Amino acid sequence: MTRRPTILIVEDEKNTREGLDRALRRNYQTLLADSGERALQVLDETPADIILSDLRLPGMDGLTLIKRALANDSQPICILLTAY
Amino acid sequence: MKSGFLDKLIERLAKLDPQSLQTQFLRLTQEKGLLEAVFNALHEGVIVLDGQGFINYANSAAANLLGFSLAPAARQPIGRILKDIEWDRILSLDEKAWSELISREIEITYPVHKILNFYVMPIALVADQRRGAVVILRDITGAHEKEMRVLTSERMHALTVLAAGVAHEIGNPLNSLHIHLQLLERELQHLPKATGEACQDLVGVARKEVERLNLIITQFLRAIRPTLPRLEVCRIEEVLQETLTFMRPEIENRDIMVEVKCPDPVPKVSVDRNQIKQVFFNVIKNALQAMTQGGLLTITLFSNDRYLGLSFKDTGKGISSNDLSRLFEPFRSDKLQGTGLGLIIVQRIMQEHGGKIEVHSQPGAGMTFTLFLSLDERRIRLLKAPRKPRTRGSHPKSKGTS
């Protein structure tokens, strides 16, 4: 059986984060973080194949998080979520 | 004219011979004429009152501002012309109070609505040694209006920021709600068919409502958020064709014919392509929704040396003049799927482009929506060479109906 890809969901809204988790956990191994800082800690322990992050986050914003994540050796696919 | 000169003249009056008396008299008359000319040239209104509040003198600016004619005004009580002011109190103030300037703003409605800054200063009238007063009036309507505009726009800006913030915050729970409804829909697939389908219907309604809320918020933010247009020189007929191509499925679906009348050449204009496309989209959508199956939308491009105009004429039901005045009010849609914000977006974008909108309509006779975009440079008006205007038309008709 092939390994399920790992996806890191970064979202400060609890319900949205958990909703995305439930929607994706069937096909992905999901990791959750409620802030950019927390997301970087998670990435230190477990590298992710995909990062799905909200643009607006308390503290570090999604764009900064993605830049920091892409500076590492592993080059995850990054998807930014934003409201108009 | 120095008062020293007058004092000397008065002292020597008895000793003057008729010849010098006449010379001095003429000189005084000339000076009086000069002063009157100066007073009448002033923008400020000047009224001189005696101690009882009767008008001794008024310059023409005062007469114009307050709407009285000069001749009969003399010896009229000021209270008859400038009402709502306690003249009795002002004129009976003691020396000390008189020494302070009395100033206030007043609003008058006759002969035209104006805001006047008005101040009264005491003077000693030479002739009878009694007191009198000078009333000086300054028209501050323009400055006042400007101040009000700034206040209104600041208040509007604060409200806009607040409303945009609220709308954006609503977006988060809405997003979460949408995700959970999708999850619920997925779970329902595992239920027995009959129960599952009934529940699917319920969830379907809820999802549609969430989508409608989302549309309202997106449109609302688009309507109120000021976005500076990124101007580029455009061929407007291309932008129009792109919009029509994009809308073709809806046009065909409603079995509506679109005719574009376009002169050759169309002057280029500087616009924000995407924003103007949004304007065309909203105006065309409005026209389509006003027509039942099988209407005709005629889009005519025309220009003069200042503007490029685009008129969108539909054969829909039209609206009454009463409704016409409310056309640009938010949330006033009479359509089933409208948010009532489409035309506000059109208005905002056109305003930011320095353009104009004209709407003509009669109930039963359709509506014509005309957009005017100003040309980059005023073209030099040239005589037209005789040439037959070319007409270009597109007729997207739906298949299978005729």
GROMACS .gro file of N, CA, C and O in nm, chain B residues 327-400:
model
  296
  411LEU      N    1  -3.316   5.345  -0.832
  411LEU     CA    2  -3.242   5.240  -0.903
  411LEU      C    3  -3.107   5.211  -0.839
  411LEU      O    4  -3.061   5.098  -0.837
  412PHE      N    5  -3.043   5.315  -0.787
  412PHE     CA    6  -2.908   5.297  -0.733
  412PHE      C    7  -2.906   5.282  -0.582
  412PHE      O    8  -2.802   5.293  -0.520
  413GLU      N    9  -3.024   5.261  -0.523
  413GLU     CA   10  -3.026   5.237  -0.378
  413GLU      C   11  -2.988   5.092  -0.353
  413GLU      O   12  -3.033   5.003  -0.424
  414PRO      N   13  -2.905   5.067  -0.250
  414PRO     CA   14  -2.864   4.928  -0.226
  414PRO      C   15  -2.980   4.841  -0.180
  414PRO      O   16  -3.075   4.890  -0.120
  415PHE      N   17  -2.968   4.714  -0.206
  415PHE     CA   18  -3.063   4.610  -0.162
  415PHE      C   19  -3.207   4.636  -0.207
  415PHE      O   20  -3.301   4.605  -0.138
  416ARG      N   21  -3.224   4.699  -0.323
  416ARG     CA   22  -3.359   4.725  -0.370
  416ARG      C   23  -3.394   4.640  -0.491
  416ARG      O   24  -3.464   4.682  -0.580
  417SER      N   25  -3.340   4.520  -0.494
  417SER     CA   26  -3.363   4.435  -0.610
  417SER      C   27  -3.505   4.381  -0.608
  417SER      O   28  -3.559   4.345  -0.505
  418ASP      N   29  -3.567   4.377  -0.729
  418ASP     CA   30  -3.698   4.313  -0.736
  418ASP      C   31  -3.685   4.178  -0.805
  418ASP      O   32  -3.781   4.116  -0.844
  419LYS      N   33  -3.559   4.135  -0.822
  419LYS     CA   34  -3.536   4.009  -0.890
  419LYS      C   35  -3.518   3.897  -0.788
  419LYS      O   36  -3.471   3.921  -0.676
  420LEU      N   37  -3.554   3.776  -0.831
  420LEU     CA   38  -3.549   3.663  -0.738
  420LEU      C   39  -3.406   3.634  -0.692
  420LEU      O   40  -3.382   3.605  -0.576
  421GLN      N   41  -3.310   3.646  -0.787
  421GLN     CA   42  -3.175   3.606  -0.750
  421GLN      C   43  -3.081   3.724  -0.730
  421GLN      O   44  -2.961   3.709  -0.717
  422GLY      N   45  -3.135   3.845  -0.730
  422GLY     CA   46  -3.047   3.962  -0.721
  422GLY      C   47  -3.007   3.993  -0.578
  422GLY      O   48  -3.078   3.960  -0.484
  423THR      N   49  -2.891   4.057  -0.564
  423THR     CA   50  -2.851   4.101  -0.432
  423THR      C   51  -2.885   4.249  -0.414
  423THR      O   52  -2.877   4.302  -0.304
  424GLY      N   53  -2.920   4.316  -0.524
  424GLY     CA   54  -2.950   4.458  -0.516
  424GLY      C   55  -2.825   4.543  -0.504
  424GLY      O   56  -2.830   4.657  -0.460
  425LEU      N   57  -2.711   4.486  -0.542
  425LEU     CA   58  -2.586   4.561  -0.530
  425LEU      C   59  -2.518   4.582  -0.665
  425LEU      O   60  -2.423   4.658  -0.675
  426GLY      N   61  -2.567   4.514  -0.768
  426GLY     CA   62  -2.503   4.519  -0.900
  426GLY      C   63  -2.485   4.659  -0.953
  426GLY      O   64  -2.377   4.695  -0.999
  427LEU      N   65  -2.591   4.740  -0.943
  427LEU     CA   66  -2.582   4.874  -1.001
  427LEU      C   67  -2.500   4.969  -0.914
  427LEU      O   68  -2.446   5.067  -0.962
  428ILE      N   69  -2.490   4.938  -0.784
  428ILE     CA   70  -2.405   5.019  -0.697
  428ILE      C   71  -2.260   4.999  -0.741
  428ILE      O   72  -2.180   5.093  -0.742
  429ILE      N   73  -2.227   4.873  -0.775
  429ILE     CA   74  -2.091   4.844  -0.821
  429ILE      C   75  -2.065   4.922  -0.950
  429ILE      O   76  -1.960   4.985  -0.966
  430VAL      N   77  -2.164   4.920  -1.042
  430VAL     CA   78  -2.152   4.995  -1.168
  430VAL      C   79  -2.127   5.143  -1.137
  430VAL      O   80  -2.035   5.205  -1.191
  431GLN      N   81  -2.206   5.197  -1.046
  431GLN     CA   82  -2.195   5.338  -1.013
  431GLN      C   83  -2.057   5.371  -0.954
  431GLN      O   84  -1.994   5.469  -0.992
  432ARG      N   85  -2.011   5.286  -0.862
  432ARG     CA   86  -1.881   5.313  -0.798
  432ARG      C   87  -1.769   5.310  -0.901
  432ARG      O   88  -1.684   5.398  -0.905
  433ILE      N   89  -1.768   5.206  -0.986
  433ILE     CA   90  -1.661   5.194  -1.084
  433ILE      C   91  -1.665   5.311  -1.182
  433ILE      O   92  -1.561   5.370  -1.214
  434MET      N   93  -1.786   5.347  -1.227
  434MET     CA   94  -1.796   5.459  -1.321
  434MET      C   95  -1.749   5.589  -1.255
  434MET      O   96  -1.681   5.669  -1.318
  435GLN      N   97  -1.783   5.608  -1.130
  435GLN     CA   98  -1.738   5.729  -1.058
  435GLN      C   99  -1.586   5.732  -1.051
  435GLN      O  100  -1.523   5.835  -1.071
  436GLU      N  101  -1.526   5.615  -1.020
  436GLU     CA  102  -1.381   5.612  -1.007
  436GLU      C  103  -1.311   5.630  -1.142
  436GLU      O  104  -1.194   5.663  -1.147
  437HIS      N  105  -1.385   5.608  -1.250
  437HIS     CA  106  -1.329   5.631  -1.383
  437HIS      C  107  -1.360   5.773  -1.432
  437HIS      O  108  -1.326   5.807  -1.545
  438GLY      N  109  -1.427   5.852  -1.350
  438GLY     CA  110  -1.467   5.986  -1.393
  438GLY      C  111  -1.574   5.981  -1.502
  438GLY      O  112  -1.587   6.073  -1.581
  439GLY      N  113  -1.649   5.872  -1.506
  439GLY     CA  114  -1.752   5.856  -1.608
  439GLY      C  115  -1.889   5.896  -1.558
  439GLY      O  116  -1.905   5.940  -1.445
  440LYS      N  117  -1.986   5.885  -1.646
  440LYS     CA  118  -2.124   5.922  -1.610
  440LYS      C  119  -2.220   5.811  -1.650
  440LYS      O  120  -2.191   5.733  -1.740
  441ILE      N  121  -2.332   5.806  -1.583
  441ILE     CA  122  -2.435   5.707  -1.617
  441ILE      C  123  -2.566   5.781  -1.642
  441ILE      O  124  -2.600   5.873  -1.568
  442GLU      N  125  -2.636   5.741  -1.746
  442GLU     CA  126  -2.768   5.797  -1.771
  442GLU      C  127  -2.867   5.682  -1.787
  442GLU      O  128  -2.835   5.582  -1.851
  443VAL      N  129  -2.982   5.694  -1.727
  443VAL     CA  130  -3.083   5.588  -1.741
  443VAL      C  131  -3.213   5.649  -1.789
  443VAL      O  132  -3.258   5.750  -1.737
  444HIS      N  133  -3.270   5.588  -1.892
  444HIS     CA  134  -3.401   5.629  -1.939
  444HIS      C  135  -3.491   5.508  -1.938
  444HIS      O  136  -3.450   5.401  -1.979
  445SER      N  137  -3.612   5.529  -1.890
  445SER     CA  138  -3.704   5.416  -1.892
  445SER      C  139  -3.847   5.461  -1.884
  445SER      O  140  -3.877   5.567  -1.829
  446GLN      N  141  -3.933   5.378  -1.942
  446GLN     CA  142  -4.077   5.399  -1.928
  446GLN      C  143  -4.138   5.263  -1.907
  446GLN      O  144  -4.094   5.166  -1.969
  447PRO      N  145  -4.239   5.254  -1.820
  447PRO     CA  146  -4.298   5.123  -1.799
  447PRO      C  147  -4.350   5.068  -1.932
  447PRO      O  148  -4.417   5.137  -2.007
  448GLY      N  149  -4.311   4.945  -1.961
  448GLY     CA  150  -4.357   4.879  -2.083
  448GLY      C  151  -4.272   4.908  -2.205
  448GLY      O  152  -4.286   4.844  -2.307
  449ALA      N  153  -4.183   5.007  -2.195
  449ALA     CA  154  -4.104   5.045  -2.313
  449ALA      C  155  -3.955   5.016  -2.296
  449ALA      O  156  -3.873   5.070  -2.367
  450GLY      N  157  -3.922   4.931  -2.201
  450GLY     CA  158  -3.782   4.893  -2.183
  450GLY      C  159  -3.701   5.001  -2.115
  450GLY      O  160  -3.753   5.105  -2.074
  451MET      N  161  -3.573   4.974  -2.104
  451MET     CA  162  -3.485   5.066  -2.033
  451MET      C  163  -3.359   5.086  -2.116
  451MET      O  164  -3.310   4.993  -2.180
  452THR      N  165  -3.307   5.207  -2.115
  452THR     CA  166  -3.179   5.233  -2.182
  452THR      C  167  -3.081   5.284  -2.078
  452THR      O  168  -3.107   5.380  -2.007
  453PHE      N  169  -2.971   5.214  -2.071
  453PHE     CA  170  -2.867   5.243  -1.976
  453PHE      C  171  -2.749   5.296  -2.055
  453PHE      O  172  -2.696   5.225  -2.140
  454THR      N  173  -2.709   5.419  -2.035
  454THR     CA  174  -2.598   5.473  -2.114
  454THR      C  175  -2.479   5.506  -2.025
  454THR      O  176  -2.494   5.573  -1.922
  455LEU      N  177  -2.364   5.456  -2.065
  455LEU     CA  178  -2.240   5.482  -1.990
  455LEU      C  179  -2.154   5.577  -2.071
  455LEU      O  180  -2.138   5.560  -2.191
  456PHE      N  181  -2.101   5.678  -2.006
  456PHE     CA  182  -2.012   5.772  -2.073
  456PHE      C  183  -1.872   5.761  -2.012
  456PHE      O  184  -1.856   5.779  -1.892
  457LEU      N  185  -1.775   5.733  -2.097
  457LEU     CA  186  -1.636   5.729  -2.050
  457LEU      C  187  -1.563   5.844  -2.115
  457LEU      O  188  -1.571   5.863  -2.237
  458SER      N  189  -1.490   5.923  -2.035
  458SER     CA  190  -1.426   6.038  -2.096
  458SER      C  191  -1.302   5.995  -2.174
  458SER      O  192  -1.231   5.903  -2.134
  459LEU      N  193  -1.282   6.062  -2.285
  459LEU     CA  194  -1.168   6.031  -2.371
  459LEU      C  195  -1.041   6.090  -2.311
  459LEU      O  196  -1.045   6.189  -2.239
  460ASP      N  197  -0.927   6.025  -2.342
  460ASP     CA  198  -0.800   6.069  -2.285
  460ASP      C  199  -0.770   6.213  -2.319
  460ASP      O  200  -0.735   6.294  -2.236
  461GLU      N  201  -0.780   6.241  -2.447
  461GLU     CA  202  -0.755   6.378  -2.490
  461GLU      C  203  -0.876   6.422  -2.568
  461GLU      O  204  -0.936   6.343  -2.640
  462ARG      N  205  -0.906   6.548  -2.551
  462ARG     CA  206  -1.016   6.598  -2.631
  462ARG      C  207  -0.972   6.600  -2.776
  462ARG      O  208  -0.868   6.655  -2.808
  463ARG      N  209  -1.051   6.536  -2.857
  463ARG     CA  210  -1.013   6.535  -2.997
  463ARG      C  211  -1.050   6.666  -3.063
  463ARG      O  212  -1.145   6.733  -3.022
  464ILE      N  213  -0.972   6.701  -3.163
  464ILE     CA  214  -1.006   6.823  -3.236
  464ILE      C  215  -1.124   6.789  -3.325
  464ILE      O  216  -1.124   6.686  -3.393
  465ARG      N  217  -1.223   6.872  -3.317
  465ARG     CA  218  -1.344   6.843  -3.395
  465ARG      C  219  -1.317   6.864  -3.543
  465ARG      O  220  -1.277   6.972  -3.585
  466LEU      N  221  -1.334   6.760  -3.620
  466LEU     CA  222  -1.313   6.770  -3.764
  466LEU      C  223  -1.444   6.744  -3.835
  466LEU      O  224  -1.530   6.674  -3.784
  467LEU      N  225  -1.453   6.799  -3.953
  467LEU     CA  226  -1.573   6.770  -4.032
  467LEU      C  227  -1.563   6.626  -4.081
  467LEU      O  228  -1.457   6.580  -4.120
  468LYS      N  229  -1.675   6.556  -4.075
  468LYS     CA  230  -1.674   6.416  -4.114
  468LYS      C  231  -1.675   6.402  -4.265
  468LYS      O  232  -1.750   6.472  -4.334
  469ALA      N  233  -1.591   6.311  -4.315
  469ALA     CA  234  -1.597   6.280  -4.457
  469ALA      C  235  -1.721   6.195  -4.480
  469ALA      O  236  -1.756   6.115  -4.394
  470PRO      N  237  -1.790   6.213  -4.589
  470PRO     CA  238  -1.910   6.132  -4.610
  470PRO      C  239  -1.873   5.984  -4.620
  470PRO      O  240  -1.788   5.945  -4.697
  471ARG      N  241  -1.931   5.906  -4.532
  471ARG     CA  242  -1.899   5.764  -4.530
  471ARG      C  243  -2.018   5.690  -4.470
  471ARG      O  244  -2.081   5.737  -4.375
  472LYS      N  245  -2.044   5.577  -4.526
  472LYS     CA  246  -2.159   5.500  -4.478
  472LYS      C  247  -2.121   5.431  -4.348
  472LYS      O  248  -2.019   5.361  -4.342
  473PRO      N  249  -2.197   5.452  -4.241
  473PRO     CA  250  -2.160   5.385  -4.115
  473PRO      C  251  -2.174   5.234  -4.127
  473PRO      O  252  -2.269   5.184  -4.186
  474ARG      N  253  -2.076   5.166  -4.072
  474ARG     CA  254  -2.080   5.019  -4.077
  474ARG      C  255  -2.153   4.965  -3.957
  474ARG      O  256  -2.139   5.016  -3.847
  475THR      N  257  -2.231   4.865  -3.975
  475THR     CA  258  -2.304   4.805  -3.862
  475THR      C  259  -2.255   4.663  -3.843
  475THR      O  260  -2.245   4.586  -3.938
  476ARG      N  261  -2.219   4.638  -3.719
  476ARG     CA  262  -2.175   4.501  -3.690
  476ARG      C  263  -2.275   4.440  -3.594
  476ARG      O  264  -2.319   4.504  -3.501
  477GLY      N  265  -2.311   4.320  -3.615
  477GLY     CA  266  -2.410   4.262  -3.523
  477GLY      C  267  -2.374   4.120  -3.487
  477GLY      O  268  -2.311   4.048  -3.564
  478SER      N  269  -2.408   4.078  -3.365
  478SER     CA  270  -2.392   3.938  -3.329
  478SER      C  271  -2.530   3.890  -3.285
  478SER      O  272  -2.602   3.962  -3.217
  479HIS      N  273  -2.564   3.776  -3.326
  479HIS     CA  274  -2.698   3.727  -3.297
  479HIS      C  275  -2.695   3.591  -3.231
  479HIS      O  276  -2.722   3.489  -3.294
  480PRO      N  277  -2.654   3.586  -3.107
  480PRO     CA  278  -2.652   3.456  -3.043
  480PRO      C  279  -2.794   3.409  -3.012
  480PRO      O  280  -2.858   3.460  -2.922
  481LYS      N  281  -2.841   3.319  -3.090
  481LYS     CA  282  -2.975   3.265  -3.065
  481LYS      C  283  -2.962   3.121  -3.018
  481LYS      O  284  -2.873   3.049  -3.062
  482SER      N  285  -3.050   3.082  -2.931
  482SER     CA  286  -3.037   2.947  -2.880
  482SER      C  287  -3.082   2.847  -2.986
  482SER      O  288  -3.168   2.875  -3.068
  483LYS      N  289  -3.017   2.731  -2.976
  483LYS     CA  290  -3.049   2.628  -3.074
  483LYS      C  291  -3.188   2.569  -3.047
  483LYS      O  292  -3.229   2.559  -2.933
  484GLY      N  293  -3.253   2.529  -3.150
  484GLY     CA  294  -3.379   2.455  -3.136
  484GLY      C  295  -3.500   2.542  -3.110
  484GLY      O  296  -3.607   2.491  -3.095
   0.00000   0.00000   0.00000
